[in-house]
Structure formats: structure tokens, C-alpha cells
């Protein structure tokens, strides 16, 4: 097991409440029981109604000693069974409850890049053709096979390709260069496959996105030449099913990127150096220690659990997600290629992806490239609220720059974060300096955003959007039928395309294991501490800080109303429409349970 200092461990209340107790129980009891109930680990779902049965009839689990054991472990998933029943019956996610076919629709596929659980990956296309940065001597010609003609066929009547680029209307999910070096390795693992992928979108006049093309690439390998093909929405049955299969591959890539990079790497993992440096370099009486302390609650403990059961060798991620045993390696590569502290601030992240530009006349000083971008729109309000609170706090204790520069504890804290916590990046030129109150405000706001808004936006909607796994399969198990298929393979696709899609989806054990885990990870504990809800004792003793905190709380309550108003606005089509789940991931407060809203101070689940 991983050592966690006693003052970082779950409180007794936390240990006895749903979140902590259930996490342990799911790993130690439910998953082994599922593995017993589903003997064939490669067995897929024979038809879509068999997937629906997970929510209606459930999975029969072996009997356990003690009455009501399963219901004590998973009260939400087992609340409707009889005393003699041992079926694990999943709750219907809100998305599926509103629209049973939500996962099937192209517009929903596109909408989730802005409003789903991974809003951190979409980026603006600034150059054409799309090109790889990988070595062409190893991976083949860098140019994408998505051509100008393909794009203009899809957007005919709107504009030309050149106009679309100039008007900032083309966007891409680009997992090509990150995944392509792992295609050969992953394909050597049993029961899975991998491609490099690019997915191109066009911004419609109503601010919704239209998927234009998906490119899947296999590098030269095993004596075979480079293979890559572009798929487009079609009005012919064969093209329709190839498009659906290509989407399944892209969604598996996006699920892996979300879990490994947007979620684990950028929140859980990269918060640890802040916690360690804060405890080592700042005394408990230090004002910045007091400000940051609520943002670090339980993170080391939940990370220890993750290392023991989720990201460990042969753990949930390695056995159920596309990169397989290379998951942590890809995570490390992504850290090396992509992570930089200054871009962890929400405004800088949006600018770096071309999703916003600086504009002093626009709200928050940024003009969004896509005006109806729910994550960014709500996130920027929350960022400003956080920054105002941090500014009021810091300016009270550090009214002059000389106080920041002469604070030895504070300087040692920032030095350790840069040179020890991120020692391999200590010489990067993008690290902020710490000389003025404004420097300190930006650094602390960035840290508090990562632990609160960033984490909430990628965590608490997991069961809502991925609880019905065809919406976000975590793994793709079959190659595209157009990739060197035999005549027999092609005949199977032509006669039973639905079966091929089901075979591509996760197996029964992979799907049900991930569903059970996501239900737990999407859950708010009864003792959750939400942003601005309750003042720390040290803050309440200082009338200036207490007044600033009350203003902080008031603005967060205003944000609740702002989000409700936006969700009711029929013109905001990425958060309002028939069957669409309102975007509430950044609503500050929540009741316990799987609610799809609520922003805790810290990464506590």
C-alpha cells in the first residue's frame, strides 16, 4: 500500500460515509464479484438490448455473507432489489433518461467536446493541411488525408475552406501524434487495438459544432506500409456504419485522454507537489498555508487509492482503457510534451488552444472563439470569483511587493514547487516569477482553480455521460473493416454491422467494472466542503478576511443563478434543447450523491 501521512488521511466521518467506504468496497468486493459472475473476460454484449438489461435486470452477483451487504456497499445501485436478490442494477444516467438515443447522434458527439466531461481537448485549426510533427522517416508522410475537397463538400453553402480558416470556424480533436507511436505496442496486447486519430469539426452559424471527418492512422509496422483513411458522415448504409465505427474509436481515444491527462495528470497528479511543498515550507500559521489548506483536503489519500487500484499495473485503467499497460507511459509523455504551469490557469489554457483571445473590452478580458462554450463561459466566471477572493486575501497580508520578496517561507515554497516538485521542468522559461502581490495572486489562483473548478468539470459528470458506455467507450477492440479486411471480414461487416460495433465496444466485464467505478467517482460525500460554503476558523478571526470571504460566498451564489439562467436560454444550443442535460458541472453547491454539479475546494474523490 502507499503511505499517506496521518494528517492527510480521510477523517473518521469520511471513512464512514459513502465515498471512501464505497471506493474500498468496490475494489475489494464488487469487482471480484463481477469477475466471478462474468467468467469470460472477452465476452462482449450480443445486442443492444443486453446493454439495456444492465439498468433493468442487472448483473447477478454471487451471494455474500451478511444480510444486505451489497446494498451497504452500493446503496445507489442496489436500492431497488429484494432481500433475496443479488443483482447489481445500474442507475439510468440522466443523459439516457432524457434521450435514450443521445449517444447515437452526431450533434451530441460534437456538443460534448464543449459541454461534456472532457472540454479540455478541442483546439482551433490554424494551418492547412493538418500535419503531424512526428518523424516522417518512421511514421510516414505528415499530411492528413482529410482534404480541402472533403471539407468543402461537407460545408457547401457556408464558406470555402480558406474562409473557414480565416473566420476561425474549423476545430480539431487531435490524438494523432500522441497515440501513433503506441499503435504497434498496443496492438500486440490481447483484445484491443489502436489508431492515431484526428476529428475535424465546423462551427455552424448557431454556434453548434458539425463533425466533418475522422482520420484514423496506422503507422508502417510489421512489414506493412502506412495506412490511413478518412471517414465522413454519410447518407448510405455502409458509410453510416463505417462512420459509427470510426466514432467509437475516437471516443475511446477521448476517454483515455480525459481520464489519463485532463483528469489524473492535470488535477490529481500535479497537485501533489503543491501539497508537499506547502506542508514542508509553510508553517501552519502562514497566511498562504491557511488559504491553500482547504484546497488540499484528502487529495493525497484519494491519490494513494488511485495508485493502488486504478492506475496500477493490471488495474482498472490498464485493463479497461485503450492504451492498456502503456497508459501511465502515455501520461508521462503527455506531461513532458504538454504540461506547463502557466497554462493551467483557465484563461491561458483557452488562449493556448485557440479557444479565446485577449480582449480588454470583452467579459473577463477574453473573447471566446466559440461564444456558446459552456465550460469556458461558466469557468471564466468562476475563475474571476476565485481570483477576486485570492486578491482580497493576498493584498491584505502583502500590501507591498517587498513583503512578498522578503518572505523566506513563501520564496522557499515556490522554489520547491518549481525545482523539486517539477524538477525536470525547473529551467523552463514559462515559470512565473514570485516578486509582487500580483505574481502571488496569479500563482495561487491557478492552484485553487486546478483543485476546484478544473477537477469538478472533469470528474462529477463521469457517470452522467459515460454511465451508458456506448456514449463513451473506454476501449476499441476491433480494427476498422476497411483496414486490410479479408473478404470474409467485409462480408461480416456488410451482413452484421451492428454486431461488429458491439464487438468493438468494451467487453461485459470491462463495461460493468468501469460503470461501477464511475458511479462511485461521480459521487459527492455527505461531508463534502464546497467552495465558499464555510469559512475557515482562521479567516473568521480577521474581520477584513471574513468580509472578503462573505463577498466570495455571495458571488458564488450569484453564479448559481447565472448558470440557471444560461441553461434556460434557448439561444444557447450547446446547453439547451430537447433531451439535453443542462450544463451544471461548475455550479458551486450540491447535495450529496451523483448530482452532476457542485465544486468542492479540493480533489477529494
PDB file of N, CA, C and O in Angstrom, residues 43-57 96 100 103 241 468-470 477 496-508 511:
ATOM      1  N   UNK A  43     -15.896 -11.600 -23.338  1.00  0.00           N
ATOM      2  CA  UNK A  43     -17.275 -11.680 -23.828  1.00  0.00           C
ATOM      3  C   UNK A  43     -17.870 -10.289 -23.966  1.00  0.00           C
ATOM      4  O   UNK A  43     -17.910  -9.511 -23.009  1.00  0.00           O
ATOM      5  N   UNK A  44     -18.353  -9.981 -25.167  1.00  0.00           N
ATOM      6  CA  UNK A  44     -18.995  -8.695 -25.409  1.00  0.00           C
ATOM      7  C   UNK A  44     -20.498  -8.797 -25.214  1.00  0.00           C
ATOM      8  O   UNK A  44     -21.030  -9.814 -24.753  1.00  0.00           O
ATOM      9  N   UNK A  45     -21.193  -7.737 -25.559  1.00  0.00           N
ATOM     10  CA  UNK A  45     -22.654  -7.725 -25.480  1.00  0.00           C
ATOM     11  C   UNK A  45     -23.207  -8.195 -26.822  1.00  0.00           C
ATOM     12  O   UNK A  45     -22.841  -7.650 -27.868  1.00  0.00           O
ATOM     13  N   UNK A  46     -24.101  -9.195 -26.813  1.00  0.00           N
ATOM     14  CA  UNK A  46     -24.567  -9.763 -28.086  1.00  0.00           C
ATOM     15  C   UNK A  46     -25.511  -8.836 -28.842  1.00  0.00           C
ATOM     16  O   UNK A  46     -25.627  -8.940 -30.066  1.00  0.00           O
ATOM     17  N   UNK A  47     -26.199  -7.926 -28.138  1.00  0.00           N
ATOM     18  CA  UNK A  47     -27.128  -6.996 -28.792  1.00  0.00           C
ATOM     19  C   UNK A  47     -27.323  -5.808 -27.855  1.00  0.00           C
ATOM     20  O   UNK A  47     -26.985  -5.865 -26.664  1.00  0.00           O
ATOM     21  N   UNK A  48     -27.882  -4.725 -28.380  1.00  0.00           N
ATOM     22  CA  UNK A  48     -28.008  -3.508 -27.583  1.00  0.00           C
ATOM     23  C   UNK A  48     -28.995  -3.669 -26.428  1.00  0.00           C
ATOM     24  O   UNK A  48     -28.833  -3.045 -25.382  1.00  0.00           O
ATOM     25  N   UNK A  49     -29.987  -4.508 -26.606  1.00  0.00           N
ATOM     26  CA  UNK A  49     -30.930  -4.726 -25.504  1.00  0.00           C
ATOM     27  C   UNK A  49     -30.248  -5.388 -24.308  1.00  0.00           C
ATOM     28  O   UNK A  49     -30.691  -5.229 -23.165  1.00  0.00           O
ATOM     29  N   UNK A  50     -29.159  -6.122 -24.561  1.00  0.00           N
ATOM     30  CA  UNK A  50     -28.396  -6.712 -23.450  1.00  0.00           C
ATOM     31  C   UNK A  50     -27.719  -5.623 -22.621  1.00  0.00           C
ATOM     32  O   UNK A  50     -27.543  -5.766 -21.404  1.00  0.00           O
ATOM     33  N   UNK A  51     -27.341  -4.522 -23.260  1.00  0.00           N
ATOM     34  CA  UNK A  51     -26.791  -3.385 -22.521  1.00  0.00           C
ATOM     35  C   UNK A  51     -27.889  -2.743 -21.678  1.00  0.00           C
ATOM     36  O   UNK A  51     -27.677  -2.407 -20.505  1.00  0.00           O
ATOM     37  N   UNK A  52     -29.081  -2.612 -22.262  1.00  0.00           N
ATOM     38  CA  UNK A  52     -30.210  -2.030 -21.515  1.00  0.00           C
ATOM     39  C   UNK A  52     -30.546  -2.841 -20.273  1.00  0.00           C
ATOM     40  O   UNK A  52     -31.014  -2.296 -19.265  1.00  0.00           O
ATOM     41  N   UNK A  53     -30.308  -4.164 -20.336  1.00  0.00           N
ATOM     42  CA  UNK A  53     -30.624  -5.023 -19.196  1.00  0.00           C
ATOM     43  C   UNK A  53     -29.783  -4.698 -17.956  1.00  0.00           C
ATOM     44  O   UNK A  53     -30.184  -5.013 -16.830  1.00  0.00           O
ATOM     45  N   UNK A  54     -28.621  -4.044 -18.154  1.00  0.00           N
ATOM     46  CA  UNK A  54     -27.804  -3.634 -17.008  1.00  0.00           C
ATOM     47  C   UNK A  54     -28.575  -2.676 -16.112  1.00  0.00           C
ATOM     48  O   UNK A  54     -28.353  -2.618 -14.898  1.00  0.00           O
ATOM     49  N   UNK A  55     -29.496  -1.917 -16.724  1.00  0.00           N
ATOM     50  CA  UNK A  55     -30.278  -0.931 -15.974  1.00  0.00           C
ATOM     51  C   UNK A  55     -31.633  -1.488 -15.535  1.00  0.00           C
ATOM     52  O   UNK A  55     -32.264  -0.914 -14.648  1.00  0.00           O
ATOM     53  N   UNK A  56     -32.054  -2.575 -16.155  1.00  0.00           N
ATOM     54  CA  UNK A  56     -33.369  -3.142 -15.841  1.00  0.00           C
ATOM     55  C   UNK A  56     -33.258  -4.377 -14.949  1.00  0.00           C
ATOM     56  O   UNK A  56     -33.813  -4.427 -13.855  1.00  0.00           O
ATOM     57  N   UNK A  57     -32.515  -5.384 -15.435  1.00  0.00           N
ATOM     58  CA  UNK A  57     -32.397  -6.641 -14.702  1.00  0.00           C
ATOM     59  C   UNK A  57     -31.105  -6.718 -13.892  1.00  0.00           C
ATOM     60  O   UNK A  57     -31.049  -7.374 -12.859  1.00  0.00           O
ATOM     61  N   UNK A  96     -29.281   9.440 -20.625  1.00  0.00           N
ATOM     62  CA  UNK A  96     -30.096   8.393 -21.234  1.00  0.00           C
ATOM     63  C   UNK A  96     -31.559   8.510 -20.800  1.00  0.00           C
ATOM     64  O   UNK A  96     -32.474   8.192 -21.574  1.00  0.00           O
ATOM     65  N   UNK A 100     -32.912   8.442 -24.929  1.00  0.00           N
ATOM     66  CA  UNK A 100     -32.314   7.099 -24.993  1.00  0.00           C
ATOM     67  C   UNK A 100     -31.274   6.983 -26.106  1.00  0.00           C
ATOM     68  O   UNK A 100     -30.350   6.184 -26.033  1.00  0.00           O
ATOM     69  N   UNK A 103     -26.529   9.135 -27.401  1.00  0.00           N
ATOM     70  CA  UNK A 103     -25.171   8.730 -27.736  1.00  0.00           C
ATOM     71  C   UNK A 103     -24.977   8.487 -29.232  1.00  0.00           C
ATOM     72  O   UNK A 103     -23.857   8.491 -29.735  1.00  0.00           O
ATOM     73  N   UNK A 241     -22.360   3.178 -41.202  1.00  0.00           N
ATOM     74  CA  UNK A 241     -21.814   2.258 -40.206  1.00  0.00           C
ATOM     75  C   UNK A 241     -20.298   2.413 -40.050  1.00  0.00           C
ATOM     76  O   UNK A 241     -19.761   2.288 -38.937  1.00  0.00           O
ATOM     77  N   UNK A 468     -23.696   5.216 -19.509  1.00  0.00           N
ATOM     78  CA  UNK A 468     -24.158   4.391 -20.634  1.00  0.00           C
ATOM     79  C   UNK A 468     -22.974   4.309 -21.584  1.00  0.00           C
ATOM     80  O   UNK A 468     -22.703   5.235 -22.351  1.00  0.00           O
ATOM     81  N   UNK A 469     -22.226   3.209 -21.524  1.00  0.00           N
ATOM     82  CA  UNK A 469     -20.880   3.194 -22.090  1.00  0.00           C
ATOM     83  C   UNK A 469     -20.803   3.346 -23.606  1.00  0.00           C
ATOM     84  O   UNK A 469     -19.766   3.808 -24.116  1.00  0.00           O
ATOM     85  N   UNK A 470     -21.850   3.010 -24.420  1.00  0.00           N
ATOM     86  CA  UNK A 470     -21.716   3.302 -25.855  1.00  0.00           C
ATOM     87  C   UNK A 470     -21.507   4.789 -26.144  1.00  0.00           C
ATOM     88  O   UNK A 470     -20.991   5.147 -27.202  1.00  0.00           O
ATOM     89  N   UNK A 477     -11.952  -2.557 -29.552  1.00  0.00           N
ATOM     90  CA  UNK A 477     -11.322  -3.883 -29.573  1.00  0.00           C
ATOM     91  C   UNK A 477     -11.162  -4.474 -30.972  1.00  0.00           C
ATOM     92  O   UNK A 477     -10.533  -5.531 -31.122  1.00  0.00           O
ATOM     93  N   UNK A 496     -23.696  -7.885 -40.860  1.00  0.00           N
ATOM     94  CA  UNK A 496     -23.991  -7.635 -39.444  1.00  0.00           C
ATOM     95  C   UNK A 496     -23.161  -6.470 -38.899  1.00  0.00           C
ATOM     96  O   UNK A 496     -22.328  -6.648 -38.005  1.00  0.00           O
ATOM     97  N   UNK A 497     -23.380  -5.263 -39.414  1.00  0.00           N
ATOM     98  CA  UNK A 497     -22.581  -4.133 -38.941  1.00  0.00           C
ATOM     99  C   UNK A 497     -22.809  -3.818 -37.462  1.00  0.00           C
ATOM    100  O   UNK A 497     -21.880  -3.396 -36.760  1.00  0.00           O
ATOM    101  N   UNK A 498     -24.028  -4.034 -36.970  1.00  0.00           N
ATOM    102  CA  UNK A 498     -24.318  -3.760 -35.569  1.00  0.00           C
ATOM    103  C   UNK A 498     -23.510  -4.677 -34.660  1.00  0.00           C
ATOM    104  O   UNK A 498     -22.989  -4.254 -33.627  1.00  0.00           O
ATOM    105  N   UNK A 499     -23.366  -5.933 -35.061  1.00  0.00           N
ATOM    106  CA  UNK A 499     -22.591  -6.888 -34.267  1.00  0.00           C
ATOM    107  C   UNK A 499     -21.121  -6.466 -34.221  1.00  0.00           C
ATOM    108  O   UNK A 499     -20.460  -6.563 -33.176  1.00  0.00           O
ATOM    109  N   UNK A 500     -20.609  -5.982 -35.347  1.00  0.00           N
ATOM    110  CA  UNK A 500     -19.221  -5.541 -35.378  1.00  0.00           C
ATOM    111  C   UNK A 500     -19.001  -4.358 -34.433  1.00  0.00           C
ATOM    112  O   UNK A 500     -17.989  -4.291 -33.727  1.00  0.00           O
ATOM    113  N   UNK A 501     -19.967  -3.434 -34.382  1.00  0.00           N
ATOM    114  CA  UNK A 501     -19.862  -2.308 -33.448  1.00  0.00           C
ATOM    115  C   UNK A 501     -19.864  -2.804 -32.007  1.00  0.00           C
ATOM    116  O   UNK A 501     -19.069  -2.352 -31.175  1.00  0.00           O
ATOM    117  N   UNK A 502     -20.735  -3.765 -31.696  1.00  0.00           N
ATOM    118  CA  UNK A 502     -20.789  -4.319 -30.345  1.00  0.00           C
ATOM    119  C   UNK A 502     -19.487  -5.044 -29.985  1.00  0.00           C
ATOM    120  O   UNK A 502     -19.031  -4.983 -28.835  1.00  0.00           O
ATOM    121  N   UNK A 503     -18.884  -5.720 -30.953  1.00  0.00           N
ATOM    122  CA  UNK A 503     -17.603  -6.388 -30.714  1.00  0.00           C
ATOM    123  C   UNK A 503     -16.473  -5.386 -30.517  1.00  0.00           C
ATOM    124  O   UNK A 503     -15.485  -5.676 -29.838  1.00  0.00           O
ATOM    125  N   UNK A 504     -16.617  -4.202 -31.123  1.00  0.00           N
ATOM    126  CA  UNK A 504     -15.614  -3.148 -30.967  1.00  0.00           C
ATOM    127  C   UNK A 504     -15.700  -2.514 -29.577  1.00  0.00           C
ATOM    128  O   UNK A 504     -14.695  -2.101 -29.006  1.00  0.00           O
ATOM    129  N   UNK A 505     -16.910  -2.444 -29.030  1.00  0.00           N
ATOM    130  CA  UNK A 505     -17.130  -1.856 -27.710  1.00  0.00           C
ATOM    131  C   UNK A 505     -16.429  -2.668 -26.614  1.00  0.00           C
ATOM    132  O   UNK A 505     -16.019  -3.807 -26.834  1.00  0.00           O
ATOM    133  N   UNK A 506     -16.308  -2.113 -25.399  1.00  0.00           N
ATOM    134  CA  UNK A 506     -15.734  -2.874 -24.284  1.00  0.00           C
ATOM    135  C   UNK A 506     -16.475  -4.187 -24.035  1.00  0.00           C
ATOM    136  O   UNK A 506     -17.663  -4.317 -24.351  1.00  0.00           O
ATOM    137  N   UNK A 507     -15.766  -5.137 -23.451  1.00  0.00           N
ATOM    138  CA  UNK A 507     -16.384  -6.415 -23.073  1.00  0.00           C
ATOM    139  C   UNK A 507     -17.328  -6.177 -21.900  1.00  0.00           C
ATOM    140  O   UNK A 507     -17.341  -5.105 -21.280  1.00  0.00           O
ATOM    141  N   UNK A 508     -18.082  -7.208 -21.548  1.00  0.00           N
ATOM    142  CA  UNK A 508     -19.031  -7.075 -20.442  1.00  0.00           C
ATOM    143  C   UNK A 508     -18.323  -6.759 -19.125  1.00  0.00           C
ATOM    144  O   UNK A 508     -18.782  -5.896 -18.358  1.00  0.00           O
ATOM    145  N   UNK A 511     -16.949  -3.095 -19.293  1.00  0.00           N
ATOM    146  CA  UNK A 511     -18.010  -2.084 -19.226  1.00  0.00           C
ATOM    147  C   UNK A 511     -18.596  -1.983 -17.823  1.00  0.00           C
ATOM    148  O   UNK A 511     -18.722  -0.882 -17.267  1.00  0.00           O
TER     149      UNK A 511
END
